[in-house]
Short mmCIF file of C-alpha atoms and ligand atoms in Angstrom, two decimals:
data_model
loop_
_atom_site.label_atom_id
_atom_site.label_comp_id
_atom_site.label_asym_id
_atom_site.label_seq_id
_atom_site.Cartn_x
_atom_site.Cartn_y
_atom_site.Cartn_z
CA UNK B 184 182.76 254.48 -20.02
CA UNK B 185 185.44 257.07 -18.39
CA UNK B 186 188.54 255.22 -18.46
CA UNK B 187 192.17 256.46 -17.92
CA UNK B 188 195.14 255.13 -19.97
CA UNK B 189 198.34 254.82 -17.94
CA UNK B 190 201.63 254.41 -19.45
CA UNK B 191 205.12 255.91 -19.78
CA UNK B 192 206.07 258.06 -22.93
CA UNK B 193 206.21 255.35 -25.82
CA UNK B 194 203.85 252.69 -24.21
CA UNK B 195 201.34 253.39 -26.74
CA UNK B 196 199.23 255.44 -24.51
CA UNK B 197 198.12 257.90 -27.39
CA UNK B 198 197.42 255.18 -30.00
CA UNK B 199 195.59 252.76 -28.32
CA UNK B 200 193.34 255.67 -26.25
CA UNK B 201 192.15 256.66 -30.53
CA UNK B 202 191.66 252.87 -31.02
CA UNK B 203 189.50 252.50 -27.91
CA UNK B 204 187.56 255.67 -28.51
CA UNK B 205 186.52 254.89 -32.18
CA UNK B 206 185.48 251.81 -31.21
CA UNK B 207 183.58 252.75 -28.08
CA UNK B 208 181.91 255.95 -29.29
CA UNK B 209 183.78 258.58 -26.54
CA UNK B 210 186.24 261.09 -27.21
CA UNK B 211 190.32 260.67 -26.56
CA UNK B 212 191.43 263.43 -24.66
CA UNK B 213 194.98 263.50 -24.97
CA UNK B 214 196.40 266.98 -23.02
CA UNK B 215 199.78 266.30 -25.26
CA UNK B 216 197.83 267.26 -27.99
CA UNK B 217 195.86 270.13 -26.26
CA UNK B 218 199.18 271.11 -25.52
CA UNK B 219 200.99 270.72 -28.70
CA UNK B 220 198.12 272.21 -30.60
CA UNK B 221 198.07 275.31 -28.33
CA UNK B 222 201.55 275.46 -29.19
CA UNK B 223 201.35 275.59 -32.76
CA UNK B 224 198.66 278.40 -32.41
CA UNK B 225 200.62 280.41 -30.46
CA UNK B 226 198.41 280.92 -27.39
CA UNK B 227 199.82 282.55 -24.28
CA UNK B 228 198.99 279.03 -23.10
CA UNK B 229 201.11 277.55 -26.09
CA UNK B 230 203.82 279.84 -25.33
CA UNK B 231 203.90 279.30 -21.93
CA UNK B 232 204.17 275.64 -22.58
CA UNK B 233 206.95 275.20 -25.71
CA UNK B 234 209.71 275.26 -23.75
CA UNK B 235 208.62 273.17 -20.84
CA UNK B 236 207.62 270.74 -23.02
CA UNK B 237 210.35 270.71 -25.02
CA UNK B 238 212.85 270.38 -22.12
CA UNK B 239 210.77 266.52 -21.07
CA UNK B 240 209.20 268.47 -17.90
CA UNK B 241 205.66 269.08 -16.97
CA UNK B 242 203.49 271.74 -17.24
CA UNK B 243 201.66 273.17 -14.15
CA UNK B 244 198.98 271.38 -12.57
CA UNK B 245 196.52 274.08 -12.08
CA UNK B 246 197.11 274.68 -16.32
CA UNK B 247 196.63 271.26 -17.46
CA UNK B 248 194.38 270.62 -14.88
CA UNK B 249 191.83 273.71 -16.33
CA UNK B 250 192.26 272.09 -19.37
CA UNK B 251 190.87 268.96 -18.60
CA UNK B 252 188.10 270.20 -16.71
CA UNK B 253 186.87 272.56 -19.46
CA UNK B 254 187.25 269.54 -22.26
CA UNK B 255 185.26 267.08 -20.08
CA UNK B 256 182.29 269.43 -19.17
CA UNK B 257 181.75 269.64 -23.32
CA UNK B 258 178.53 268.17 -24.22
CA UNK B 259 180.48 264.95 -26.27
CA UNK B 260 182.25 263.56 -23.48
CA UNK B 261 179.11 263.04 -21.38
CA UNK B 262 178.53 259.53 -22.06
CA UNK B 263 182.41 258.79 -21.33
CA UNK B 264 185.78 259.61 -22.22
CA UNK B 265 189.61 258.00 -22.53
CA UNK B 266 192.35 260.47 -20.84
CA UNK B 267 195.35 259.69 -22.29
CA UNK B 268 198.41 261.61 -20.43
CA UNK B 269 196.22 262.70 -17.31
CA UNK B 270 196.71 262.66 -14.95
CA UNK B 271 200.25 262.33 -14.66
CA UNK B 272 201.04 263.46 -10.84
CA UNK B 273 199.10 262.32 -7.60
CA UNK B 274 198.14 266.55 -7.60
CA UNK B 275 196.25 266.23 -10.88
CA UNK B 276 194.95 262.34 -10.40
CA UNK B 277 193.06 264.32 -6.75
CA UNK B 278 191.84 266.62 -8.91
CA UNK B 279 190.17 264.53 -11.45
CA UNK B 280 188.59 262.59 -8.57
CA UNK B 281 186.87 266.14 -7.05
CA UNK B 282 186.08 266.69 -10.95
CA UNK B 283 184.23 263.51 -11.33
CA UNK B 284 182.90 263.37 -7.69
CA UNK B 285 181.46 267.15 -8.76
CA UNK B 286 179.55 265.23 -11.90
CA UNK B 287 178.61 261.78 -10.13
CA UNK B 288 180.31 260.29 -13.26
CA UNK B 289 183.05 258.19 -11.24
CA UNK B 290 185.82 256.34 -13.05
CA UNK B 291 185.31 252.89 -14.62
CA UNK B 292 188.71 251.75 -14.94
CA UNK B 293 192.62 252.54 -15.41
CA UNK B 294 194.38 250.75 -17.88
CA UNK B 295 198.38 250.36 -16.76
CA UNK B 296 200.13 250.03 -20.24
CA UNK B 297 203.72 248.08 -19.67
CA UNK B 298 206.30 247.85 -22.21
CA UNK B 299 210.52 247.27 -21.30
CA UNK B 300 212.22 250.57 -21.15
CA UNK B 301 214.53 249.40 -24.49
CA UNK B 302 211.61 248.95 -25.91
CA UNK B 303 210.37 252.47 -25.08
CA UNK B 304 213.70 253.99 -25.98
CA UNK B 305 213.28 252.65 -29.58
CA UNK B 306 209.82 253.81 -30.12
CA UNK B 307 210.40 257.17 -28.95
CA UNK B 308 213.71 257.48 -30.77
CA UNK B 309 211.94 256.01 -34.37
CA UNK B 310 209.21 258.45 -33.87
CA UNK B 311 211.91 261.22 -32.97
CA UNK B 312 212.64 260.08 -36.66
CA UNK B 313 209.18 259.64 -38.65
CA UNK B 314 207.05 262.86 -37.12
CA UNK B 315 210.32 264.92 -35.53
CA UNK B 316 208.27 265.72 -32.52
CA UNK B 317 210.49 268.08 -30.90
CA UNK B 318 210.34 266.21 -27.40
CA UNK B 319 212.10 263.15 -28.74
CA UNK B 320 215.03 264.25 -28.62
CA UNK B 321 217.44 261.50 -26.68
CA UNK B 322 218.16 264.16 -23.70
CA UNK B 323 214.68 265.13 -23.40
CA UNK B 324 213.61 261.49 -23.95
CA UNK B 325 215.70 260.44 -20.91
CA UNK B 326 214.29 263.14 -19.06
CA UNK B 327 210.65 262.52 -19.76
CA UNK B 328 211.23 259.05 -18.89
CA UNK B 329 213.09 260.00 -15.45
CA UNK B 330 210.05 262.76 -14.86
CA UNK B 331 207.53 259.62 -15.27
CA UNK B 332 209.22 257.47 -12.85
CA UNK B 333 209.49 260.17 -9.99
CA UNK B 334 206.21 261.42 -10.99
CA UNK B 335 203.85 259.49 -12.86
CA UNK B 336 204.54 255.97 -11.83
CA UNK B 337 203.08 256.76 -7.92
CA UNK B 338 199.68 256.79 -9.26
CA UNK B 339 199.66 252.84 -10.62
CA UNK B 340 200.13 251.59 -6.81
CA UNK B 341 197.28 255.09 -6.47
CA UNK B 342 195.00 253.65 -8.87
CA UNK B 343 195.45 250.03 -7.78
CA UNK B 344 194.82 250.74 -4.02
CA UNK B 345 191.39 252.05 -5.30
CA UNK B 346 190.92 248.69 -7.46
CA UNK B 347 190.58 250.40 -10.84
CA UNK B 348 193.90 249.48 -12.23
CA UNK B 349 194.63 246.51 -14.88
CA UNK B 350 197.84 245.92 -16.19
CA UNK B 351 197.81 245.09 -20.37
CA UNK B 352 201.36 243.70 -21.82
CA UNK B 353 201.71 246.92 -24.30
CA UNK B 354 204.89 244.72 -26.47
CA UNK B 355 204.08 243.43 -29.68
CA UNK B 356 202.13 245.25 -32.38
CA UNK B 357 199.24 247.96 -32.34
CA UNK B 358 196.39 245.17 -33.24
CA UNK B 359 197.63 242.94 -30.56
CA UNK B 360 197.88 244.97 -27.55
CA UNK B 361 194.40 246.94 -29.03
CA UNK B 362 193.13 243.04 -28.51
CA UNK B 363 194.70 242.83 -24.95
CA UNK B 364 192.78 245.64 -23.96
CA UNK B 365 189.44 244.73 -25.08
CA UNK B 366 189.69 241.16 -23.40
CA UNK B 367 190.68 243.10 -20.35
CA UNK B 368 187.89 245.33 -20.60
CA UNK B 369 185.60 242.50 -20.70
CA UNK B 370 186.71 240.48 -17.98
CA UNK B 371 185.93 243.34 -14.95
CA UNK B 372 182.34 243.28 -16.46
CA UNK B 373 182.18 239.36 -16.76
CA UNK B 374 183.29 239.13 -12.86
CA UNK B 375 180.44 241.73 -11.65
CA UNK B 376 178.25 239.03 -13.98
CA UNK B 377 178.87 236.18 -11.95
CA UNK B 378 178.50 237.92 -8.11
P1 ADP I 47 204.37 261.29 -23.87
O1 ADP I 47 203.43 260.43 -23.11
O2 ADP I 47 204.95 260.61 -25.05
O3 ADP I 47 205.44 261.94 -23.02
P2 ADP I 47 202.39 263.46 -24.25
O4 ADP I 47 201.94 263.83 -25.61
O5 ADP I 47 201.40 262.85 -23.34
O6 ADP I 47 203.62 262.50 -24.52
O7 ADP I 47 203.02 264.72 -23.49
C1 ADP I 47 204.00 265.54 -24.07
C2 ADP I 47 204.41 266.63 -23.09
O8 ADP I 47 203.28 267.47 -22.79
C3 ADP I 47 204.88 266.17 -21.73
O9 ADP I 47 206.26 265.81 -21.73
C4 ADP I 47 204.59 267.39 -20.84
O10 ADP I 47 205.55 268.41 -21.02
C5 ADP I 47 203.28 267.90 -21.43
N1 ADP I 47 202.11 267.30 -20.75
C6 ADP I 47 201.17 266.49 -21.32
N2 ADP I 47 200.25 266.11 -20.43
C7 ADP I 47 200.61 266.68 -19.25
C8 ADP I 47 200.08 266.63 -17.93
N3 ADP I 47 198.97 265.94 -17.62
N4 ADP I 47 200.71 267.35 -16.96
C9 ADP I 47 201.81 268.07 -17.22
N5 ADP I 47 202.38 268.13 -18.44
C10 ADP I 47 201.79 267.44 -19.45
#
């Protein structure tokens, strides 16, 4: 199962991608956390990357993009994989495509997280509060939520074109929307059933 989670910051992206993973077997590849923990080790990478993250913009394709290409290729994300955060621009969703092509291991699915932007706001804000993750900040939070819109959000209408995308209500609590996105990963498979 390779399966992408689409979202904007504070749709629950990160969470539900761990959920999903334990309970399908495949590693959550989350190039936040790559990021963030290349920070904290102070990596040329890491410091390369602090203050762009910090500031709610993106880090170059062609880095992230490396990074995601090396992680798949290990030997525990042969059998499938969740990316949670990638890609995030049409540049980086081409490049996964050549990637994949490259392995004949095509995507199964995209799952298109929704969630109403006060909602958002008060997520990111309360965990600005709980883990003081230094990008949740109310300026930077504004701008990470502008830099999804102009960015990010192009590759739902991408992904749907292709017939991969389903939407999942992402309101409510972790064990419901976790729920959501089981039933919705059933119901593709169910369809291809009946044909
Ligand atoms: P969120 O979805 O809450 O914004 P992430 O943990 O996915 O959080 O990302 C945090 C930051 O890491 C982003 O704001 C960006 O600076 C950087 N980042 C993560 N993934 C990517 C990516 N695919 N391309 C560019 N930058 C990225």
């Amino acid at each position: 199962m390779r399966l992408i989670f689409l979202g904007p910051p504070g749709s629950g992206k990160g969470t539900q991608a761990k959920l999903l993973a334990e309970r399908l077997g495949v590693p959550a590849i989350s190039t936040g956390d790559m990021l963030r923990d290349a920070v904290r080790r102070g990596t040329p990478l890491g410091r390369r990357a602090q203050a762009i993250m910090d500031a709610g913009e993106l880090v170059p394709d062609d880095v992230v993009i490396g990074l995601v290409r090396e992680r798949i290729a290990l030997p525990d994300a042969a059998k499938g994989f969740l990316l949670d955060g990638f890609p995030r621009t049409i540049e980086q969703a081409e490049a996964l495509d050549r990637i994949l092509r490259g392995n004949a291991a095509p995507l199964d699915g995209v799952i298109n997280l929704l969630v109403p932007e006060g909602t958002l706001l008060e997520r990111l804000l309360g965990r600005a509060a709980l883990e003081g993750r230094s990008d949740d900040r109310r300026e930077t939070v504004a701008e990470r939520l502008r830099i999804y819109r102009e960015k990010t959000a192009p590759l739902v209408q991408h992904y749907r074109d292709l017939g991969l995308l389903t939407d999942v209500d992402g309101s409510g609590s972790i064990d419901e929307v976790a729920g959501r996105i089981d039933r919705a990963l059933v119901r593709p498979a169910r369809a291809a059933g009946r044909a």
